[in-house]
Amino acid sequence: MTLNSFFKQCHEKEVFKMLSIYVVSAWVILQVLSITWQPLGLPQKSVTFLIVVLLICFPLYIFFLWKFRIVPLQKAEIDTDEKDQKKKIAFQKMYFSALGIIASICVIAVFFIVNKNFFQGNKTLLPKIIQSDKIAVLKFGNNTGDPQYDIVSKMASDWIIHGITENNVAQVITQDLVDEYKAILKGKNVEEDETTIVKEYLKPSKIISGNFYLKKGKLIFQGMLIDGKTNKTIISFKPTECATENPLKCIEDLNESITGYFITADKKNLTIQESPPKYEAYKYLIEAKNSNDDQEYITLLNKAIETDSTYFEPKVLRVQHYFNQREFKKSDSLLKLIKPDSYTNKRQLNLLNMHEALLKGNNRTVYNTYLKEYEIAPSDLGSNSTIMIFALQFVNRPEDVEAIYKTVVMDSMNLQNCRDCIFRIYVKAYADIELKNYNSAIKIIETAQKENEIKYLNRPLLIAYIRSGREEVLEQFLRKIDITATSAEAQELYLQAGKEYLLKGNKPKADEYFNEIINSEPNTVAPEMLADALFYKENYAIAEKVLSKIHTNEPKNSNVLSKLAICNFKLGNISDAEKNIQNLENIRANFQFGEIDYALAQYYAATKNKAELYKSLLKSVASGHVFHWKYYKNDPQFIDYINSKEFEEVLNFWK
């Protein structure tokens, strides 16, 4: 018998009609009892009992429906042939199969209901909630002794509940719910204190409670967070103080601390604070980290610090920001103002030591201290990209970059919205170039460029093309640059290409690229760009004139003074060369990180003074001069020395 035939016969025999009468009647009885059990003085679980009875009776009802309705109908029917008899047997089989399925479902349902409601311990007056992530916020105790402040108790809990729910921290168990449970228990002549009700019946994961009192005419609010299972205090929030006529200020401050705690609780490894920051301050910090605008970034950091003067992280990030902007004096003065939460907070002390080393040019300490920060959260993009930079540019350890880079999977990253992602690719590419893994560098950049045209990846791509000998691809790449880039951007790449060919010992090819700059329209070339092209082409006479003009406008530019001194020397103007070298010495100052000694080393390389050359290079690296794509072995001015033992000593200084 098919299912359609079975349903058709059930309809003809009014089976569905009789079942619907049972279901509707059961539903009406349940609705009536759910409203009347309390006025009638019936047990609280009367509704549960009735559901169990109705579920048990349902399959019995179906059986009696068969026995007293369907069987008599079948007997009344006249069987004309054997085929009708077979239909009756098939219907009976399917009917009792359906009855078996329904009976099984009802038995299972009854089992779970009985087990849940009648075998979960002795206390069955209230439905107990399974231990959850809910937070109970209790009314704050009024310890002032003045009833007029009772309203403040409720105000405090309501305001904290609002802060938690508004910021989607968790579901909240309110004081009203606790009071409702308390009333039910009292109606059953069972006395339970508030704490027991919360722990035994509501089972929150955490409980927020507190009190307030008067001290010297001021209201002092104290709050604490308690573990709902162990009853141990997780954190006592810093007391807040306010005028008696303005208790809301205290409540707002406490609410900020509580919300800030929950927002940062799942980021304990990333949290530098001993006590949670105010939530508003935390929001400003997150907005700053997501900003791509330097001015907006520092403005948001300042707002975070203004909102919470004890917030450590934005203070450190502000120091780092001004360091990156080369405002070293400002960075140093701000660093000196930062005090750790305590001198036992190792992470804060470590970060302060790192920034102090950064400003002193102690690159090994910078790298080693930041490694500790990186190890706390190796997948954090900011920490990851920073340690990659320190490995490559501060201690000249490009071999360390690969493992750091692989810590973060980049497959699903959207490069258009991820500045740190792009910077990681940039550093990884230069590390590959330093290790002579040119194909790897080319692949990672070309893959990134397909998703997003990133201009500052053009330089490492050009370097990798030249060093790997892919001249045809290089020319194709530069033709594209001539069309898509600005004149200044194209000239930067031509200058780099010329310097790369000088490093390869191919001066004629290098001069071709320098000529691209020299022969450009006068108004399209920056003076320092023109001076560099002339200098590296060894056209010292014209280069000297251009450099002299630049020096007049920028008397403290060490790069210009060094090249100008070299031009003087090459042209036989020894006294002018010595004068410019003295000018270099005269502009020494704090926070130059070996800049002057590096410029002197370039001069000594041009004058073949090996002793002073290596001495100056060592001084420069010891003062914190970075290993960059244009310095040390990447600087064509040291081409005759980069394979020497002494030069290797410079490169390995911080290793």
XYZ file of C-alpha atoms in Angstrom:
655
model
C 0.000 0.000 0.000
C 1.307 3.427 -0.892
C 1.476 6.309 1.551
C -1.124 8.243 -0.457
C -3.554 5.309 -0.318
C -3.003 4.986 3.438
C -3.706 8.692 4.036
C -6.790 8.485 1.800
C -8.254 5.598 3.831
C -7.419 7.391 7.101
C -9.339 10.379 5.821
C -12.306 8.227 4.771
C -12.382 6.545 8.187
C -12.115 9.994 9.933
C -8.855 9.036 11.669
C -7.375 12.498 11.183
C -10.543 14.112 12.470
C -10.397 12.065 15.679
C -6.678 12.770 16.162
C -7.187 16.513 15.727
C -9.919 16.397 18.398
C -7.382 14.860 20.827
C -4.620 17.361 19.995
C -6.865 20.427 20.227
C -8.457 19.200 23.465
C -5.021 18.518 24.980
C -3.814 21.989 23.964
C -6.853 23.694 25.541
C -6.468 21.725 28.798
C -2.739 22.661 28.966
C -3.519 26.340 28.391
C -6.155 26.358 31.131
C -3.935 24.545 33.634
C -0.923 26.787 32.934
C -3.049 29.759 34.052
C -5.006 28.164 36.916
C -2.467 25.890 38.678
C -1.363 28.630 41.085
C -4.830 29.971 42.054
C -6.029 26.374 42.541
C -3.085 25.641 44.844
C -1.802 22.825 42.617
C 1.887 21.859 42.555
C 4.149 23.938 40.308
C 4.851 20.904 38.135
C 1.178 20.198 37.459
C 1.590 21.297 33.834
C 4.569 18.974 33.464
C 2.560 16.057 34.900
C -0.263 16.766 32.460
C 2.113 16.881 29.463
C 3.507 13.481 30.482
C 0.017 12.004 30.850
C -1.132 13.398 27.506
C 1.966 12.051 25.748
C 1.454 8.575 27.256
C -2.250 8.593 26.411
C -1.732 9.657 22.790
C -0.578 6.249 21.421
C -3.219 4.539 23.614
C -5.847 6.804 22.070
C -4.649 5.803 18.595
C -4.899 2.113 19.549
C -8.422 2.489 20.964
C -9.329 4.433 17.840
C -8.399 1.333 15.858
C -10.239 -1.083 18.134
C -13.475 0.797 18.627
C -13.820 2.752 15.390
C -11.846 1.324 12.513
C -12.405 -2.387 13.213
C -16.213 -2.008 13.417
C -16.138 -0.046 10.150
C -14.131 -2.784 8.450
C -16.525 -5.479 9.681
C -19.421 -3.531 8.255
C -17.786 -3.433 4.837
C -18.634 -6.268 2.441
C -15.548 -7.922 0.951
C -16.279 -8.587 -2.709
C -13.050 -10.433 -3.425
C -9.643 -11.416 -2.136
C -8.185 -8.074 -3.297
C -10.290 -6.120 -0.758
C -9.114 -8.401 2.005
C -5.462 -7.755 1.080
C -6.085 -3.979 1.206
C -7.446 -4.301 4.759
C -4.374 -6.268 5.857
C -2.001 -3.746 4.199
C -3.836 -0.837 5.896
C -3.624 -2.577 9.273
C 0.144 -3.103 8.915
C 0.794 0.508 7.982
C -1.526 1.782 10.742
C 0.286 -0.138 13.461
C 3.702 0.831 11.988
C 2.685 4.485 12.333
C 1.397 3.753 15.843
C 4.780 2.223 16.750
C 6.696 5.282 15.497
C 4.405 7.692 17.350
C 4.594 5.610 20.537
C 8.424 5.593 20.350
C 8.548 9.380 19.962
C 6.186 9.849 22.888
C 8.200 7.474 25.114
C 11.453 9.296 24.316
C 9.822 12.663 25.005
C 8.402 11.411 28.300
C 11.815 10.030 29.302
C 13.567 13.382 28.754
C 10.826 15.363 30.492
C 10.790 13.071 33.530
C 14.568 12.899 33.725
C 14.926 16.654 33.451
C 12.198 17.571 35.926
C 12.073 14.772 38.476
C 15.589 13.338 38.786
C 17.838 16.411 38.983
C 18.128 16.638 42.774
C 15.803 17.568 45.576
C 15.379 21.286 44.898
C 12.682 21.399 42.235
C 10.891 24.573 43.163
C 12.570 26.609 40.380
C 13.925 25.717 36.951
C 17.690 25.673 37.292
C 19.723 27.178 34.485
C 22.781 25.280 33.276
C 26.077 27.058 33.969
C 26.304 29.654 31.226
C 28.203 32.686 29.966
C 25.551 34.987 31.423
C 26.569 37.736 33.809
C 24.531 38.537 36.916
C 24.492 42.227 37.829
C 23.284 42.712 41.409
C 22.046 45.876 43.076
C 24.851 47.860 44.674
C 24.812 48.018 48.440
C 24.001 51.399 49.980
C 26.500 51.758 52.833
C 25.921 55.481 53.305
C 23.233 54.913 55.969
C 21.006 57.387 54.127
C 17.847 55.952 52.450
C 17.813 58.765 49.896
C 20.651 56.965 48.106
C 18.661 53.707 47.679
C 17.732 54.811 44.167
C 21.453 55.044 43.347
C 21.779 51.297 44.077
C 19.321 50.491 41.314
C 20.767 53.155 39.040
C 24.243 51.604 39.287
C 23.121 48.093 38.316
C 20.877 49.402 35.508
C 23.685 51.497 34.028
C 26.140 48.587 34.105
C 23.549 46.272 32.511
C 23.041 48.864 29.767
C 26.802 49.020 29.103
C 27.116 45.234 28.897
C 24.103 44.694 26.621
C 24.752 47.737 24.417
C 28.237 46.467 23.583
C 27.107 42.842 23.111
C 29.351 41.611 25.924
C 26.965 38.916 27.193
C 23.426 38.164 28.285
C 22.612 39.646 31.670
C 20.785 38.263 34.714
C 19.176 41.307 36.313
C 18.324 42.115 39.916
C 14.635 41.994 38.940
C 14.987 38.338 37.958
C 16.756 37.577 41.239
C 13.940 39.314 43.146
C 11.341 37.317 41.211
C 13.007 34.026 42.161
C 13.268 35.257 45.737
C 9.512 35.943 45.830
C 8.680 32.496 44.448
C 10.838 30.787 47.052
C 9.332 32.876 49.817
C 5.869 31.867 48.643
C 6.943 28.271 49.117
C 8.164 28.959 52.651
C 11.766 28.415 51.546
C 14.163 31.112 52.644
C 17.235 31.578 50.454
C 19.660 34.467 50.504
C 20.369 36.406 47.336
C 23.807 34.888 46.692
C 22.454 31.333 47.015
C 19.609 32.073 44.619
C 22.008 33.419 42.015
C 24.483 30.547 42.375
C 22.056 27.644 42.777
C 19.242 28.587 40.427
C 20.467 31.141 37.885
C 24.049 29.853 37.590
C 25.796 32.796 35.853
C 29.431 32.452 34.835
C 30.241 35.767 36.559
C 28.613 38.055 39.098
C 29.054 41.823 39.294
C 28.344 43.358 42.663
C 29.505 46.301 44.700
C 28.675 48.985 47.185
C 29.087 52.688 47.767
C 29.674 54.834 50.816
C 30.346 58.415 51.884
C 33.829 59.685 52.634
C 34.610 63.350 53.333
C 31.464 64.465 51.553
C 32.204 62.352 48.479
C 30.552 59.194 47.182
C 32.983 56.282 46.744
C 31.891 53.399 44.513
C 33.527 49.971 44.655
C 32.792 47.123 42.264
C 34.025 43.581 41.907
C 33.695 40.668 39.517
C 33.138 37.242 41.096
C 33.421 33.796 39.511
C 29.896 32.363 39.515
C 31.121 28.822 40.079
C 33.933 29.179 42.620
C 32.716 32.405 44.272
C 36.277 33.750 44.077
C 36.912 37.401 43.228
C 38.277 37.689 39.677
C 39.006 41.416 39.855
C 38.267 44.336 42.147
C 37.789 47.441 40.053
C 39.512 50.651 41.026
C 37.225 52.730 43.306
C 35.659 55.796 41.733
C 34.928 59.063 43.506
C 32.358 61.741 42.734
C 30.260 64.479 44.289
C 27.146 63.400 46.204
C 24.944 65.385 43.837
C 26.405 63.620 40.791
C 26.570 59.847 41.486
C 26.142 59.143 37.774
C 29.760 60.202 37.153
C 30.989 57.431 39.486
C 28.639 54.943 37.879
C 29.800 55.898 34.365
C 33.479 55.553 35.325
C 32.873 52.167 36.935
C 30.816 51.046 33.945
C 33.662 52.014 31.606
C 36.105 49.903 33.639
C 33.752 46.910 33.757
C 32.939 47.021 30.040
C 36.618 47.539 29.240
C 37.465 44.435 31.245
C 35.005 42.249 29.340
C 36.029 43.646 25.961
C 39.695 42.826 26.646
C 39.167 39.638 28.688
C 39.463 37.362 25.648
C 42.669 39.169 24.610
C 44.628 38.583 27.791
C 47.773 37.712 25.840
C 47.525 41.016 23.994
C 46.587 43.118 26.999
C 49.460 45.072 28.516
C 47.383 46.589 31.325
C 47.331 45.191 34.842
C 43.845 46.671 35.208
C 41.388 46.964 32.286
C 41.212 50.281 30.424
C 38.068 52.332 30.202
C 35.945 51.077 27.365
C 35.811 54.465 25.604
C 39.609 54.622 25.677
C 39.804 51.083 24.321
C 37.487 52.040 21.431
C 39.719 54.985 20.513
C 42.753 52.656 20.509
C 41.054 50.145 18.190
C 39.996 52.959 15.847
C 43.592 54.234 15.819
C 44.950 50.793 14.921
C 42.484 50.584 12.028
C 43.339 54.052 10.711
C 45.499 54.521 7.632
C 45.934 58.238 8.195
C 48.875 59.375 10.358
C 47.142 62.491 11.671
C 43.959 60.623 12.528
C 46.049 57.874 14.145
C 47.855 60.195 16.555
C 44.620 62.117 17.286
C 42.855 58.907 18.304
C 45.803 57.809 20.453
C 45.703 61.161 22.244
C 41.956 60.775 22.821
C 42.502 57.308 24.307
C 45.082 58.718 26.719
C 42.855 61.688 27.625
C 39.946 59.323 28.329
C 42.046 57.007 30.501
C 45.286 58.551 31.763
C 46.437 55.152 33.097
C 46.138 53.427 29.711
C 49.638 52.160 28.924
C 49.367 50.854 25.363
C 48.389 54.087 23.525
C 51.237 55.877 25.316
C 53.739 53.360 23.974
C 52.210 53.453 20.484
C 52.479 57.241 20.515
C 56.209 56.989 21.316
C 56.588 54.508 18.467
C 54.634 56.741 16.068
C 56.878 59.757 16.603
C 59.957 57.539 16.271
C 58.678 56.326 12.887
C 58.047 59.949 11.910
C 61.700 60.691 12.818
C 60.603 63.075 15.569
C 63.081 61.425 17.906
C 63.257 64.144 20.561
C 59.489 64.124 20.953
C 59.481 60.343 21.067
C 62.175 60.340 23.758
C 60.449 62.969 25.908
C 57.131 61.076 25.762
C 58.880 57.822 26.664
C 60.346 59.389 29.799
C 56.837 60.336 30.948
C 55.577 56.741 30.863
C 55.586 54.823 34.104
C 54.661 51.127 34.258
C 51.613 50.060 36.282
C 54.106 48.412 38.626
C 57.725 47.376 38.490
C 56.630 43.739 38.494
C 54.773 44.065 35.188
C 57.386 42.374 33.019
C 55.644 43.045 29.747
C 55.382 46.780 30.289
C 58.997 46.931 31.455
C 60.054 44.929 28.410
C 58.318 47.355 26.040
C 59.831 50.364 27.791
C 63.281 48.753 27.554
C 62.710 48.080 23.864
C 61.825 51.690 23.085
C 64.698 52.954 25.184
C 67.070 50.700 23.216
C 65.450 51.897 19.986
C 66.248 55.516 20.818
C 69.798 54.579 21.829
C 70.429 52.626 18.629
C 71.056 49.363 20.493
C 69.615 47.149 17.771
C 70.365 43.776 19.368
C 68.416 44.730 22.482
C 65.598 46.084 20.300
C 65.337 42.759 18.497
C 65.642 40.536 21.574
C 63.145 42.489 23.666
C 60.585 42.663 20.883
C 60.946 38.932 20.278
C 59.335 38.478 23.706
C 56.442 40.673 22.618
C 56.123 38.782 19.333
C 56.097 35.395 21.087
C 53.023 36.452 23.110
C 50.935 36.881 19.933
C 52.899 35.691 16.863
C 49.822 35.887 14.620
C 49.079 39.522 15.452
C 49.784 41.354 12.183
C 51.272 44.426 13.872
C 53.703 42.452 16.045
C 54.506 40.110 13.179
C 55.385 42.819 10.665
C 57.401 44.759 13.268
C 59.608 41.794 14.211
C 60.174 41.096 10.503
C 61.500 44.656 10.090
C 63.726 44.349 13.147
C 65.139 41.032 11.902
C 65.926 42.371 8.442
C 66.889 46.002 8.974
C 68.090 46.203 12.576
C 70.176 43.058 13.082
C 70.662 41.949 9.452
C 69.130 38.520 9.941
C 67.084 37.974 6.747
C 67.186 34.233 7.440
C 64.823 34.804 10.412
C 62.144 36.456 8.284
C 60.847 33.332 6.518
C 59.663 31.568 9.690
C 58.074 34.766 11.050
C 56.276 35.396 7.757
C 54.830 31.870 7.624
C 53.265 32.290 11.072
C 50.379 34.207 9.469
C 48.547 32.561 6.564
C 47.997 35.170 3.857
C 45.733 33.219 1.468
C 42.458 34.822 2.567
C 43.820 38.309 3.288
C 42.389 41.255 1.365
C 45.474 43.340 0.576
C 43.416 46.413 -0.253
C 42.283 46.657 3.370
C 45.403 45.385 5.129
C 48.385 47.733 5.365
C 50.335 45.330 7.585
C 49.777 42.522 5.058
C 51.350 44.564 2.273
C 54.237 45.597 4.486
C 54.903 41.970 5.419
C 55.155 41.129 1.703
C 57.516 44.092 1.236
C 59.862 42.949 4.022
C 59.659 39.273 2.985
C 60.609 40.205 -0.587
C 63.691 42.152 0.564
C 64.679 39.284 2.864
C 64.483 36.889 -0.104
C 66.609 39.283 -2.161
C 69.261 39.443 0.590
C 69.297 35.628 0.654
C 69.496 35.575 -3.179
C 66.101 33.860 -3.424
C 65.161 36.142 -6.293
C 62.467 33.931 -7.833
C 60.688 33.741 -4.476
C 60.749 37.541 -4.165
C 59.431 37.964 -7.702
C 56.638 35.447 -7.173
C 55.369 36.954 -3.917
C 55.362 40.497 -5.352
C 53.801 39.602 -8.702
C 51.048 37.652 -6.904
C 50.323 40.663 -4.679
C 50.389 43.079 -7.625
C 47.706 41.056 -9.415
C 45.328 41.762 -6.525
C 46.348 45.341 -5.856
C 48.776 47.662 -7.647
C 51.117 48.507 -4.766
C 53.622 51.143 -5.793
C 56.232 50.608 -3.107
C 56.555 46.965 -4.140
C 57.892 48.143 -7.519
C 61.409 48.788 -6.170
C 62.047 45.309 -4.705
C 60.520 43.783 -7.842
C 62.939 45.778 -10.031
C 65.906 44.766 -7.834
C 64.903 41.083 -8.034
C 64.532 41.275 -11.832
C 68.020 42.752 -12.238
C 69.805 40.496 -9.752
C 68.188 37.392 -11.280
C 69.250 38.483 -14.780
C 65.707 38.836 -16.161
C 66.485 41.844 -18.341
C 63.717 41.280 -20.884
C 61.073 41.189 -18.155
C 62.718 44.251 -16.574
C 62.391 46.280 -19.778
C 58.749 45.266 -20.132
C 58.162 46.254 -16.517
C 59.783 49.684 -16.992
C 57.763 50.348 -20.162
C 54.627 49.806 -18.092
C 55.995 52.124 -15.372
C 56.598 54.883 -17.953
C 52.889 54.762 -18.808
C 51.291 54.255 -15.392
C 53.624 56.023 -12.928
C 54.460 59.667 -12.338
C 57.785 61.069 -13.563
C 59.188 61.088 -10.022
C 58.193 57.441 -9.448
C 59.738 56.350 -12.748
C 62.956 58.260 -12.020
C 63.278 56.582 -8.610
C 63.198 53.220 -10.363
C 65.671 54.325 -13.072
C 68.092 55.487 -10.388
C 67.713 52.176 -8.548
C 68.252 50.225 -11.769
C 71.458 52.184 -12.463
C 72.786 51.498 -8.943
C 71.951 47.798 -9.291
C 73.958 47.557 -12.510
C 76.871 49.320 -10.807
C 76.739 46.592 -8.137
C 76.863 44.015 -10.942
C 79.916 45.787 -12.425
C 78.075 46.782 -15.598
C 78.730 50.539 -15.761
C 77.619 51.106 -19.391
C 74.212 49.610 -18.626
C 73.997 51.626 -15.411
C 74.753 54.848 -17.321
C 71.830 54.157 -19.656
C 69.442 54.414 -16.745
C 71.197 57.441 -15.238
C 70.866 59.154 -18.629
C 67.078 58.577 -18.521
C 67.068 60.927 -15.519
C 69.697 63.374 -16.712
C 67.986 63.813 -20.105
C 64.504 64.332 -18.642
C 62.738 67.658 -18.964
C 64.338 70.050 -16.381
C 61.106 70.765 -14.542
C 60.330 67.068 -14.094
C 63.457 66.117 -12.117
C 64.019 66.866 -8.457
C 67.465 68.431 -7.804
C 68.637 65.608 -5.485
C 67.523 62.996 -8.036
C 69.486 64.757 -10.750
C 72.499 65.106 -8.457
C 72.437 61.360 -7.670
C 72.231 60.403 -11.361
C 75.170 62.689 -12.207
C 77.156 61.489 -9.190
C 76.773 57.773 -9.926
C 77.538 58.413 -13.594
C 80.756 60.022 -12.295
C 79.965 63.369 -13.916
C 81.410 65.060 -10.837
C 81.739 68.601 -12.224
C 78.020 69.077 -12.917
C 77.042 66.984 -9.879
C 79.098 69.341 -7.664
C 77.176 72.366 -8.922
C 73.770 70.740 -8.340
C 74.844 69.474 -4.893
C 76.137 72.917 -3.908
C 72.728 74.446 -4.607
C 71.017 71.747 -2.575
C 73.490 72.250 0.273
C 72.636 75.951 0.406
C 68.982 75.040 1.072
C 69.720 71.973 3.213
C 72.967 72.622 5.105
C 72.426 69.670 7.465
C 71.764 67.043 4.797
C 74.522 64.478 5.471
C 73.933 62.619 2.196
C 74.463 65.828 0.201
C 77.579 66.805 2.203
C 79.141 63.381 1.687
C 78.570 63.376 -2.073
C 79.694 66.998 -2.318
C 82.937 66.163 -0.506
C 83.516 63.213 -2.839
C 82.933 65.424 -5.905
C 85.405 67.972 -4.470
C 87.976 65.235 -3.974
C 87.488 63.725 -7.453
C 87.855 67.170 -9.015
C 91.046 67.860 -7.015
C 89.451 70.449 -4.682
C 90.913 68.842 -1.562
C 90.453 71.879 0.667
C 86.745 72.069 -0.244
C 86.436 68.349 0.384
C 87.998 68.709 3.851
C 85.760 71.681 4.571
C 82.652 69.634 3.761
C 83.917 66.741 5.869
C 84.286 69.173 8.755
C 80.743 70.380 8.057
C 79.657 66.781 8.445
C 81.347 66.577 11.842
C 79.758 69.854 12.891
C 76.206 68.616 12.370
C 76.564 65.652 14.725
C 73.646 65.495 17.149
C 71.618 63.082 19.212
C 69.329 60.556 17.546
C 71.207 60.369 14.245
C 71.778 56.604 14.547
C 75.153 56.475 12.813
C 74.107 58.733 9.939
C 77.217 60.932 10.090
C 79.635 58.021 10.398
C 77.985 56.292 7.454
C 78.383 59.447 5.330
C 82.056 59.650 6.369
C 82.512 55.988 5.410
C 81.260 56.801 1.907
C 83.854 59.555 1.630
C 86.655 57.294 2.895
C 85.598 54.618 0.379
C 85.952 57.145 -2.466
C 89.372 58.288 -1.171
C 90.587 54.677 -0.636
C 91.184 55.241 3.075
C 90.421 51.686 4.219
C 91.277 52.139 7.879
C 88.927 55.102 8.347
C 86.336 53.464 6.101
C 85.946 50.348 8.287
C 86.221 52.356 11.468
C 83.389 54.663 10.362
C 81.244 51.766 9.208
C 81.610 50.058 12.571
C 80.726 53.297 14.347
C 77.656 53.738 12.177
C 76.334 50.230 12.757
C 77.096 50.393 16.498
C 75.058 53.620 16.689
C 72.014 51.926 15.218
C 72.269 52.556 11.475
C 69.843 50.193 9.744
C 70.563 47.603 7.051
C 68.378 48.812 4.228
C 67.980 48.212 0.507
C 70.290 51.188 -0.168
C 72.922 50.793 2.558
C 76.075 48.772 3.208
C 76.421 45.963 0.656
C 73.531 47.470 -1.375
C 75.438 50.760 -1.718
C 77.492 50.954 -4.964
C 79.979 53.276 -3.220
C 81.276 50.233 -1.297
C 81.538 47.948 -4.337
C 85.301 47.512 -3.906
C 85.006 46.516 -0.230
C 81.859 44.423 0.261
C 83.693 41.102 -0.088
C 86.324 41.909 2.536
C 86.546 40.291 5.953
C 86.236 43.693 7.642
C 83.022 44.468 5.762
C 81.601 41.102 6.803
C 82.344 42.057 10.407
C 80.199 45.161 9.966
C 77.327 43.146 8.498
C 77.460 40.662 11.382
C 77.839 43.274 14.121
C 74.440 42.613 15.759
C 74.192 38.896 15.036
